[in-house]
Coordinates of C-alpha atoms in Angstrom, one line a residue:
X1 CA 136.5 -21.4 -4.9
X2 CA 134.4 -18.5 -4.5
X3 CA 133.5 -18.0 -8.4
X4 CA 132.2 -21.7 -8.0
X5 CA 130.4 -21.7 -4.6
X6 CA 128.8 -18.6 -6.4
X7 CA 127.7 -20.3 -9.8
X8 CA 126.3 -22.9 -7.2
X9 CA 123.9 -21.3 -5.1
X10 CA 123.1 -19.9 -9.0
X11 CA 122.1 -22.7 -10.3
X12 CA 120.0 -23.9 -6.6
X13 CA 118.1 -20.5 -7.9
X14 CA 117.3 -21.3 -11.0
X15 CA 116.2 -24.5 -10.1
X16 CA 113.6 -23.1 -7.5
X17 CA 112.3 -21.0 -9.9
X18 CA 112.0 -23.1 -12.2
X19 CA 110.2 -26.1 -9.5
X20 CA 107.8 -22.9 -8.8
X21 CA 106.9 -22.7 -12.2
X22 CA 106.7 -26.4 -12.5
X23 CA 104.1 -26.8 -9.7
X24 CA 102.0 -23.4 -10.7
X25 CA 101.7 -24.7 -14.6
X26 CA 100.4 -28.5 -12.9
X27 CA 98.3 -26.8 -10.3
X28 CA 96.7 -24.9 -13.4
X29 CA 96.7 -28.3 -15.6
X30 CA 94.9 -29.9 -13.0
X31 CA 92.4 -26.8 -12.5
X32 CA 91.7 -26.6 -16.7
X33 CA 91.4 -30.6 -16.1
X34 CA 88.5 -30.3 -13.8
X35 CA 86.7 -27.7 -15.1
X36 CA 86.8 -29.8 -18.5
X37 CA 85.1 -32.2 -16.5
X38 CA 82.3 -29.9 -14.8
X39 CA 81.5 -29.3 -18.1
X40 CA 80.3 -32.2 -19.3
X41 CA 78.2 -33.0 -16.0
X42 CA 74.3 -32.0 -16.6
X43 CA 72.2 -30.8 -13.7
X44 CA 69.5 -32.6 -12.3
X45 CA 66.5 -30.0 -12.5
X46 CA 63.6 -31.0 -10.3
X47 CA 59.9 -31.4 -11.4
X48 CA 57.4 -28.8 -11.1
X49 CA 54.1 -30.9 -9.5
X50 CA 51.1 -29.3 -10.9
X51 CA 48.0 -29.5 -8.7
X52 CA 45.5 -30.1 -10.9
X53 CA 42.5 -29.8 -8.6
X54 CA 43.5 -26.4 -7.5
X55 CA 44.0 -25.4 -10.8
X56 CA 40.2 -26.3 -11.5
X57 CA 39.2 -24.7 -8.6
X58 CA 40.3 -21.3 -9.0
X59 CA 39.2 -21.4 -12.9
X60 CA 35.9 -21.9 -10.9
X61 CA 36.2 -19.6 -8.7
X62 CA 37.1 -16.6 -11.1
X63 CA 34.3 -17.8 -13.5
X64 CA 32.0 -17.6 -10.7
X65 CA 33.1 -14.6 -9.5
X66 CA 32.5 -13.4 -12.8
X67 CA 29.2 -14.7 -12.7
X68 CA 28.1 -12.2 -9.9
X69 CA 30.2 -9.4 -10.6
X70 CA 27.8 -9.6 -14.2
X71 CA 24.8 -10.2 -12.6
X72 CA 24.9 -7.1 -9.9
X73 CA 25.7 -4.7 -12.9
X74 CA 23.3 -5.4 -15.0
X75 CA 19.4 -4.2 -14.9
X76 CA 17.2 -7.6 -14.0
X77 CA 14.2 -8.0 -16.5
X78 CA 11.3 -9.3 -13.9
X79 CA 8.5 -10.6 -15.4
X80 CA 4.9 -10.1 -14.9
X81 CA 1.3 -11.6 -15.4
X82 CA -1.3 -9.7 -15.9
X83 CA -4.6 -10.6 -14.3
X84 CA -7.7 -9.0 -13.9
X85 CA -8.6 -7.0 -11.3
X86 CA -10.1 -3.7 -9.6
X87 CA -8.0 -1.5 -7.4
X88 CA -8.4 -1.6 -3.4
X89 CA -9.4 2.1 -2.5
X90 CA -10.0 2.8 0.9
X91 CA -13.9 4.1 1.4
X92 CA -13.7 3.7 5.2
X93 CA -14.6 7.1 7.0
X94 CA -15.2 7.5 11.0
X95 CA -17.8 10.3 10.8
X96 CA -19.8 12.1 13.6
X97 CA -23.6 11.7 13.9
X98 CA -25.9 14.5 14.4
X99 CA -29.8 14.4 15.4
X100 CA -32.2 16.2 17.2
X101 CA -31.3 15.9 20.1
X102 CA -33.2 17.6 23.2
X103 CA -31.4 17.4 27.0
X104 CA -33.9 16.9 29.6
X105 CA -33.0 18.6 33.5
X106 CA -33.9 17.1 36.4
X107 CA -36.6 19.1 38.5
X108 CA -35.1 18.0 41.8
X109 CA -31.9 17.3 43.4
X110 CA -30.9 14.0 45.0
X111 CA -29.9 10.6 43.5
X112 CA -31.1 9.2 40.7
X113 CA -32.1 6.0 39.8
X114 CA -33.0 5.3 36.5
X115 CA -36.0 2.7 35.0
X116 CA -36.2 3.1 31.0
X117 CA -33.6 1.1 28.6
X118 CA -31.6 3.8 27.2
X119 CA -32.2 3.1 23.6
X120 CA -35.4 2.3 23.2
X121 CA -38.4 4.8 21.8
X122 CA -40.6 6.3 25.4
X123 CA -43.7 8.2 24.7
X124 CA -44.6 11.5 25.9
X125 CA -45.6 10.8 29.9
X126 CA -43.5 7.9 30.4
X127 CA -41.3 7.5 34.0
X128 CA -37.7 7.9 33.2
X129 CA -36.0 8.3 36.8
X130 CA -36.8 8.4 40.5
X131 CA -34.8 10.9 42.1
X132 CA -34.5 10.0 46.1
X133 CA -33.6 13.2 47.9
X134 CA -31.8 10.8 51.3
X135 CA -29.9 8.0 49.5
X136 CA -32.1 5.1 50.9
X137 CA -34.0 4.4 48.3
X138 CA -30.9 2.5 46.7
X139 CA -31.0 0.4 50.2
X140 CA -34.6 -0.9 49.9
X141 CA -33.3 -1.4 45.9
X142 CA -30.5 -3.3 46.9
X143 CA -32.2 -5.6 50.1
X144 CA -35.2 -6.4 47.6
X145 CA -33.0 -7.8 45.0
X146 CA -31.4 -10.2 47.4
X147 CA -34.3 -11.8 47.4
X148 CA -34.5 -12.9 43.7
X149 CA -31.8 -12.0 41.5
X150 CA -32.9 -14.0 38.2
X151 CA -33.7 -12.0 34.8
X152 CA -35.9 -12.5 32.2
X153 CA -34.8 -13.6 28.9
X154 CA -35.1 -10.2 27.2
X155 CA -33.4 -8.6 30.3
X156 CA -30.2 -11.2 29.5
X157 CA -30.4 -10.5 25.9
X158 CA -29.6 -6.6 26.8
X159 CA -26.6 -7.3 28.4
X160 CA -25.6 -9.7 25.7
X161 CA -26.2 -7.2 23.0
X162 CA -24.3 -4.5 25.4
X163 CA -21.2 -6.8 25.3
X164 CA -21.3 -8.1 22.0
X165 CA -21.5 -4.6 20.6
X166 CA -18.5 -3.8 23.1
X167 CA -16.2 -6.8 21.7
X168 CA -16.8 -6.0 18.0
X169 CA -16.1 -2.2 18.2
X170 CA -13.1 -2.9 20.3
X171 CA -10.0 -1.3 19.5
X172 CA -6.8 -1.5 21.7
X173 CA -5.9 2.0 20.8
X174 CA -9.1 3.9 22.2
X175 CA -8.8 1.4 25.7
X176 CA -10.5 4.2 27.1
X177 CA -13.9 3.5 25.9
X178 CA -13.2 0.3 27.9
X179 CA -14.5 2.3 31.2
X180 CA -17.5 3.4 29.2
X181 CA -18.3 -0.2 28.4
X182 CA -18.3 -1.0 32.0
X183 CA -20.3 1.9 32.7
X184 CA -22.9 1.1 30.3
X185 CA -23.1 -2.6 31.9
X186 CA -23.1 -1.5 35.5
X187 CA -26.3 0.7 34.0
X188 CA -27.6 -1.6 32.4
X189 CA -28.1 -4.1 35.6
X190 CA -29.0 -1.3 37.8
X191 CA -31.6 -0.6 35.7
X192 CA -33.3 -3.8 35.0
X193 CA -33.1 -4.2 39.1
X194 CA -34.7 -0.9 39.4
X195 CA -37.3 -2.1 37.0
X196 CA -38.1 -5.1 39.1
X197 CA -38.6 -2.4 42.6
X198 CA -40.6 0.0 40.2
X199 CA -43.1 -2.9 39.6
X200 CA -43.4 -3.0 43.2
X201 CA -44.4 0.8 43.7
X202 CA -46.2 -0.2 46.6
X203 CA -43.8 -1.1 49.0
X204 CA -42.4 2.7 48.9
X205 CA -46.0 4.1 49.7
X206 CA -46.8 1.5 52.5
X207 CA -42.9 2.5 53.8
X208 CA -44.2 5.9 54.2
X209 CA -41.4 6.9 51.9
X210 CA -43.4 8.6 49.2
X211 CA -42.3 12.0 50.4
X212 CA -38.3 11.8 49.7
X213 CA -39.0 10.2 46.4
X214 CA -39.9 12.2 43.0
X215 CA -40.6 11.1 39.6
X216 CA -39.0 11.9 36.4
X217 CA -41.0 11.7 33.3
X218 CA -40.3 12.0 29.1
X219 CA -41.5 15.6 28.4
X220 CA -41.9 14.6 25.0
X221 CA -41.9 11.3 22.6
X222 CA -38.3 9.9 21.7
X223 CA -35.8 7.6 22.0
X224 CA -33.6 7.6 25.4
X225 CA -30.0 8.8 25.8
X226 CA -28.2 8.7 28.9
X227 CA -25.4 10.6 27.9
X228 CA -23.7 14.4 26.9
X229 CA -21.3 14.9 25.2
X230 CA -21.9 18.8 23.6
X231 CA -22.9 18.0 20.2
X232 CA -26.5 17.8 21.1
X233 CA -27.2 21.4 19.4
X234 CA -24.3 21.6 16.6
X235 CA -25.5 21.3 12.8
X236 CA -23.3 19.8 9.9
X237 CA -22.1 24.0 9.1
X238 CA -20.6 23.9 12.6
X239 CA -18.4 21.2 12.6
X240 CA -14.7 21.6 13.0
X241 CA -11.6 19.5 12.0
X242 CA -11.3 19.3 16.4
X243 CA -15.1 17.8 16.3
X244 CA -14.3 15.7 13.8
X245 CA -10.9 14.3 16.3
X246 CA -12.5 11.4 17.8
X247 CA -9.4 11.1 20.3
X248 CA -10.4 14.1 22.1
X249 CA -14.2 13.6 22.5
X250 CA -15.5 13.6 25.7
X251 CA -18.8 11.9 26.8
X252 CA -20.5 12.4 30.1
X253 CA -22.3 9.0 31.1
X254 CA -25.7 9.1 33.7
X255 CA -25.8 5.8 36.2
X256 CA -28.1 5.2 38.5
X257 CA -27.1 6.4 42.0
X258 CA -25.4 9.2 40.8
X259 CA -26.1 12.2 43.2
X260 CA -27.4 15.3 40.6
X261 CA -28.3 18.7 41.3
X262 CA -31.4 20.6 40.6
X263 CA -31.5 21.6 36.9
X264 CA -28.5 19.0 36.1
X265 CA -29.4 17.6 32.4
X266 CA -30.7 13.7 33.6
X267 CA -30.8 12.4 30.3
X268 CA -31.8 13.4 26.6
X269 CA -34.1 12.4 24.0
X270 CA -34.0 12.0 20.1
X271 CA -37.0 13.3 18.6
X272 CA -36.5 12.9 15.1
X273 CA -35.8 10.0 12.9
X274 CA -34.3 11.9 10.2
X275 CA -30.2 12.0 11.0
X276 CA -27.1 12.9 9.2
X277 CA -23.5 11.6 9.2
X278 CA -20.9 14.0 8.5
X279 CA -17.3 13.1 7.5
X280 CA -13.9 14.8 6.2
X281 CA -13.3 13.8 2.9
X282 CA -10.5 15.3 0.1
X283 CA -11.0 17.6 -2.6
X284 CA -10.4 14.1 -5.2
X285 CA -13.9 12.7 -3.4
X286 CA -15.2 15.3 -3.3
X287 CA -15.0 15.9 -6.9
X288 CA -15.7 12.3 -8.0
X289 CA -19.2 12.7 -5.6
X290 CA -19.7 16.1 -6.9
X291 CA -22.6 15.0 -9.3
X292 CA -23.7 12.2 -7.1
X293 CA -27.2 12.8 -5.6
X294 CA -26.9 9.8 -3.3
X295 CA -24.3 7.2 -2.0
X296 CA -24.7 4.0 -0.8
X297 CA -23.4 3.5 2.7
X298 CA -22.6 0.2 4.6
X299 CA -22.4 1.0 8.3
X300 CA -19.3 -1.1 9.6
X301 CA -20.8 -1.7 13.0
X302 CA -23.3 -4.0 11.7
X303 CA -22.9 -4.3 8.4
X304 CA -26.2 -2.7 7.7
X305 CA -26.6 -0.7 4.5
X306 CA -28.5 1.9 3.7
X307 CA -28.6 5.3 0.9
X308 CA -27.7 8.8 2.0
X309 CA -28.6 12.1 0.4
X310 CA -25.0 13.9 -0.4
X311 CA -24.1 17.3 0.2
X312 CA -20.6 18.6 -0.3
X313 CA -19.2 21.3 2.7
X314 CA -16.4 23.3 2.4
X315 CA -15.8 25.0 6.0
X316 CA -12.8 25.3 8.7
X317 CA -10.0 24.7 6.2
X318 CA -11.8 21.4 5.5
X319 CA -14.2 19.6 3.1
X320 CA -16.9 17.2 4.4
X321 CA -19.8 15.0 3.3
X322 CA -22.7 15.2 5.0
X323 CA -24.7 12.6 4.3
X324 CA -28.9 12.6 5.4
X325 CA -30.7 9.5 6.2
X326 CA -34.5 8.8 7.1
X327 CA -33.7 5.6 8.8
X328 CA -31.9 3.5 10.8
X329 CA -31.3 6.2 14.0
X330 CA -32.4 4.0 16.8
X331 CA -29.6 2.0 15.9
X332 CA -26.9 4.3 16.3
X333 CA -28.8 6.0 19.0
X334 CA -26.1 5.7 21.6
X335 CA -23.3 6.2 19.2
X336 CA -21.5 9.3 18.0
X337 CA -18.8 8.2 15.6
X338 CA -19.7 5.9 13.2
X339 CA -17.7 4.2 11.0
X340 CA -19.3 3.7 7.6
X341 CA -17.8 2.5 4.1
X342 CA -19.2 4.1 1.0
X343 CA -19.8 1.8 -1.9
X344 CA -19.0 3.7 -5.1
X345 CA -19.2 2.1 -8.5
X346 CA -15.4 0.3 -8.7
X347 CA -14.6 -0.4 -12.5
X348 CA -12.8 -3.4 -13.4
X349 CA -10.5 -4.4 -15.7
X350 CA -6.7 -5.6 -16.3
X351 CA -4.5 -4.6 -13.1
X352 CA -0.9 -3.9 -13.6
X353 CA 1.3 -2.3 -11.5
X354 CA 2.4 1.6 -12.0
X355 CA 5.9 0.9 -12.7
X356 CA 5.4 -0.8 -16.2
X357 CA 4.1 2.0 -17.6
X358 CA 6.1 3.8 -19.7
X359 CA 5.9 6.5 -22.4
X360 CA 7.1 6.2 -26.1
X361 CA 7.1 8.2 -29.1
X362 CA 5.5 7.3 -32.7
X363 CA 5.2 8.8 -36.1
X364 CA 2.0 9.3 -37.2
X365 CA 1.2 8.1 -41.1
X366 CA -2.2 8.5 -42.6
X367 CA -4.5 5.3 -42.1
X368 CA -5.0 5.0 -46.3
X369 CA -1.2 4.6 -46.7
X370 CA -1.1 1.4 -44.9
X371 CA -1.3 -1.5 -47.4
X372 CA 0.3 -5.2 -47.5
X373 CA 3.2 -6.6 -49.6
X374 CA 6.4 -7.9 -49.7
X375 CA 7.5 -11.7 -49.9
X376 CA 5.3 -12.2 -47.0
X377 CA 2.4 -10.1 -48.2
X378 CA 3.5 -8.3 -44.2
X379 CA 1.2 -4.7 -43.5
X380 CA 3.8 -2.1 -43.9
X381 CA 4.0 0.9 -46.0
X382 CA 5.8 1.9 -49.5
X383 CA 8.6 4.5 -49.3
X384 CA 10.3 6.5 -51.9
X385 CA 14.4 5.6 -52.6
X386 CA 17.1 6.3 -54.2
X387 CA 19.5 3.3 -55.9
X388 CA 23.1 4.1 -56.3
X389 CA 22.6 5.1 -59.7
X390 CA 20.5 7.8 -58.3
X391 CA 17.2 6.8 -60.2
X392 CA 14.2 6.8 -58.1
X393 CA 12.5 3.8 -57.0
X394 CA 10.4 2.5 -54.0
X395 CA 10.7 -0.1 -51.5
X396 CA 8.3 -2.4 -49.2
X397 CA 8.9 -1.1 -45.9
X398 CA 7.4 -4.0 -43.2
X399 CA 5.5 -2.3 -40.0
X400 CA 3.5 -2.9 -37.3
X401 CA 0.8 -0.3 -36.3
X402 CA 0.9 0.5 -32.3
X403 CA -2.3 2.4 -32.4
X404 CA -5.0 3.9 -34.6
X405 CA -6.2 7.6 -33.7
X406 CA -8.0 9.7 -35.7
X407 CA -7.3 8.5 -39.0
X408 CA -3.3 7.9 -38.2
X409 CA -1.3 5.0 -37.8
X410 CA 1.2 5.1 -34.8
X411 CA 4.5 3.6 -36.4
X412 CA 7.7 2.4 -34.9
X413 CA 10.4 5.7 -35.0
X414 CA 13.4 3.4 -36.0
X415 CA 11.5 2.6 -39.5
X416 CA 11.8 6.2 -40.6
X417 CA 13.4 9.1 -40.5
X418 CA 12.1 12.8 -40.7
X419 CA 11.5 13.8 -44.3
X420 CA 10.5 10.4 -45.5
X421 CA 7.8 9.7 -48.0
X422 CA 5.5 7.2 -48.1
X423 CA 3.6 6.4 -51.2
X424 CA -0.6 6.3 -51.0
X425 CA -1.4 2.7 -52.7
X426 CA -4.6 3.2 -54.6
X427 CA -4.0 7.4 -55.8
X428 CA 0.3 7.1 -55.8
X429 CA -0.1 10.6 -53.4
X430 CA 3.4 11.0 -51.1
X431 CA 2.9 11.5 -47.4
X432 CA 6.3 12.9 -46.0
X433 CA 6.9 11.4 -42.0
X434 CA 7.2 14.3 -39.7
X435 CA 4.5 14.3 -37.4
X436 CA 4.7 12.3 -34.0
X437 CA 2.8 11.9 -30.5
X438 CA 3.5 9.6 -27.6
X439 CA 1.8 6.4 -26.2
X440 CA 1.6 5.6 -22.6
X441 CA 1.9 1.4 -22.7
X442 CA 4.2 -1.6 -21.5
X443 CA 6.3 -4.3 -23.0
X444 CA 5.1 -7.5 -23.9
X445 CA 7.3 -10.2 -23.7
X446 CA 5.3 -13.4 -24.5
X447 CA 7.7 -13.8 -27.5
X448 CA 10.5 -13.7 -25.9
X449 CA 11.4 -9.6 -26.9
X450 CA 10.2 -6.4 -25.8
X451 CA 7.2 -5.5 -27.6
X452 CA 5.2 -2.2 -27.3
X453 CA 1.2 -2.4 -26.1
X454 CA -0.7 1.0 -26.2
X455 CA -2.8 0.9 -22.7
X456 CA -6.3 3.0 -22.0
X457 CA -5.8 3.5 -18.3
X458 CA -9.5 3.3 -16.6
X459 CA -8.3 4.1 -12.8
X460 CA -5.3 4.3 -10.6
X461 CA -3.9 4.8 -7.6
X462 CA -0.8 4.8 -6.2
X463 CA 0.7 1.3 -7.0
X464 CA -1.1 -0.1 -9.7
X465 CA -3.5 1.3 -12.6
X466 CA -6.9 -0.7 -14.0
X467 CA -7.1 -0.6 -17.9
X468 CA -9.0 -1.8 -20.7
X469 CA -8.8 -5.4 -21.4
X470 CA -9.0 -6.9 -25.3
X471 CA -8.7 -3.8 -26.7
X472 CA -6.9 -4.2 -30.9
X473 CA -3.3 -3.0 -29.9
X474 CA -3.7 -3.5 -26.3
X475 CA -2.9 -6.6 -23.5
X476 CA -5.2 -9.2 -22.9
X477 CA -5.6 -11.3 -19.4
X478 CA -2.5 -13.9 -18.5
X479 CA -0.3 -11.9 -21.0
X480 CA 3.5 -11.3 -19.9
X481 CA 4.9 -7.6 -19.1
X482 CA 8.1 -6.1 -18.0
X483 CA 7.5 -5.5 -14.3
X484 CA 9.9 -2.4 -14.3
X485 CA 9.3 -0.8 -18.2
X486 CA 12.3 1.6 -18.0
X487 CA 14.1 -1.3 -18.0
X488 CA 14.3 -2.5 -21.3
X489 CA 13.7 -0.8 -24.9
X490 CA 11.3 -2.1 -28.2
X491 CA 12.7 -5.3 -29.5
X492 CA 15.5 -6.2 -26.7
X493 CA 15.4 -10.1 -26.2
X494 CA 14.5 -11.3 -22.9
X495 CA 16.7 -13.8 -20.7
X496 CA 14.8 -14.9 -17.9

């Protein structure tokens, strides 16, 4: 019974076991089953969306960026028209004046009043000034011109000339002279009303009042000055770069009713008509006037022009041109800077500008080797070669001549090289290419390239340089240059 309960629970055993493997070999059936299946399903991939409009822009964008990046690295080629022309050199000097100039005293002490137009020519013997020793004189001036206050028309026209020279000379910078102006118009009136009592000499005798007053008088002929200033007795030898500083002159003006002391200077005159003008000039002036006798000279104040004898100074550290005249000094009577303009001789011509100017280097070949051939029958020269054989032969070389001087072509470098040789057409003689010079010019570019003009430079300052016009090799008016010549070699195309 045992054995059999035994060979039982056996059997139950093997039957698990073999129900395990059962189910584990399904299980993996069903597993090699599915993935069978899997792989025979395809994937669903989704769509890539291109943007089309972004795709343009940013080929934009890089081509433009492209664009600028280009245009920033390389050199710009800025055209330029010639035209004709003279060159703008500054001939405006502020100069001192210097006259004869005497400085009358007065003989008394008291106030003065004066009675002559400063300005204007007085003979020997004629009253300048009153001088009243108690101050009431300017009382009996002042009560009779109360009673009729008008002025004649040449009386108005002074003070019109006295303002209208004040407003054209005018410069915000020297506001200074402003007080001067005034000064000069507050005389002025005074003056003219001073005039008007004068005419009436009478009423100071029948005022018993002839005792306080005294009378100045011209001790000498001349033209009146009712100024100092310190320069009355300096010559052209004794001028100094601080004489010539027109910010640090002083002037002493006379009014009437001033209160003087005996011996005080009351006014001056100007006895002579000759004059000078004396300005600071550089050593370049003075070297372009050093063979001129005389200069023309437009005085700026009134446009007035006038000749001047020219000498040259050298004094002080400085060089000046003193400049004589024999006329025109009343005019400028009252004035010691003057500013004047000389008028030299300008010379005209084609005006370019400094930076197209460039230097170049040429062969030179004898003028007599320069002949025509070729298909085109072109200038050029004949030069001695070698074929590959090594036989000797010649060949037609095409060339423009830049310049002719002194019996030699000036030839394009990249045509030749050193030891070259030419051939003479009409004697067969051989020139060998070693000589060179240079060429000051500037590119032409009406043809669109770079081309090489020779230039004879006639002036030039520090922007731009005058030269001839319609010279052979040279520019002519409305032609096209480079504006910057460094900018560009011979024969580079031009891309506006």
């Amino acid at each position: 019974m045992e054995k059999k309960r035994k060979k039982k629970h056996h059997r139950k055993e093997n039957n698990k076991n073999t129900n395990r493997r059962t189910s584990k070999n399904a299980v993996r059936n069903q597993q090699r089953d599915e993935e069978e299946q899997n792989s025979n399903v395809v994937k669903y991939r989704t769509p890539v969306n291109i943007n089309l409009g972004l795709v343009v822009f940013v080929v934009l964008f890089i081509y433009l960026v492209g664009i600028v990046v280009s245009y920033f690295r390389n050199e710009h080629i800025t055209p330029y028209e010639v035209t004709t022309g003279s060159l703008a050199v500054n001939n405006t000097y502020n100069g001192v004046a210097l006259r004869k100039e005497v400085p009358v005293p007065a003989a008394y002490a008291g106030y003065i009043n004066y009675y002559a137009r400063e300005g204007e020519k007085v003979s020997n013997g004629s009253m300048i000034y009153t001088i009243d020793s108690t101050g009431k004189l300017n009382d009996m001036i002042t009560e009779t011109s109360t009673d009729d206050n008008s002025l004649s028309d040449d009386d108005l026209l002074e003070i019109k000339n006295t303002i209208s020279t004040f407003a054209n000379d005018f410069n915000p910078r020297d506001f200074a002279h402003t007080y001067d102006f005034k000064y000069d118009v507050e005389g002025t009136v005074l003056k003219l009303e001073n005039y008007k009592v004068l005419s009436g000499i009478d009423i100071i005798n029948s005022a018993n009042y002839s005792d306080a007053v005294s009378f100045g008088y011209a001790p000498t002929a001349g033209v009146l000055v009712y100024s100092i200033d310190g320069y009355e007795e300096l010559s052209p030898t004794d001028l100094t770069p601080e004489l010539m500083d027109r910010d640090s002159y002083v002037r002493s003006q006379f009014h009437s009713d001033d209160l003087i002391g005996e011996g005080d200077n009351a006014f001056k005159l100007i006895t002579e008509e000759n004059w000078s003008i004396v300005i600071e000039i550089d050593e370049d002036r003075a070297e372009e006037l050093a063979d001129e006798s005389y200069v023309e000279v437009r005085f700026l104040k009134n446009n007035y022009k006038s000749w001047g004898k020219t000498t040259i100074l050298r004094q002080n550290g400085a060089v000046y041109l003193q400049l004589d005249f024999n006329n025109s000094m009343i005019t400028f009577a009252t004035d010691r800077f003057i500013e004047i303009e000389l008028l030299l001789n300008t010379q005209e011509g084609l005006k370019i500008p400094n930076s197209a100017i460039v230097e170049r280097a040429f062969y030179l070949v004898p003028e007599s080797y320069y002949t025509e051939g070729g298909a085109q029958g072109n200038p050029g020269f004949v030069r001695e070669c070698y074929l590959e054989d090594g036989t000797k032969s010649t060949e037609f070389i095409d060339a423009d001549a830049y310049s002719l001087v002194d019996g030699y072509y000036y030839i394009d470098e990249g045509l030749f090289n050193v030891g070259d040789k030419v051939i003479e057409p009409e004697t067969g003689n051989q020139y060998t290419i070693s000589k060179q010079d240079t060429l000051i010019g500037v590119f032409n570019i009406n043809k669109g390239y770079a081309d090489f003009k020779e230039i004879t430079i006639l002036n030039q300052n520090e922007e731009y340089a005058i030269v001839k016009s319609n010279t052979e090799f040279g520019l002519n008016v409305y032609d096209h240059i480079v504006l910057k010549g460094d900018s560009v070699a011979d024969a580079d195309f031009i891309y506006e």
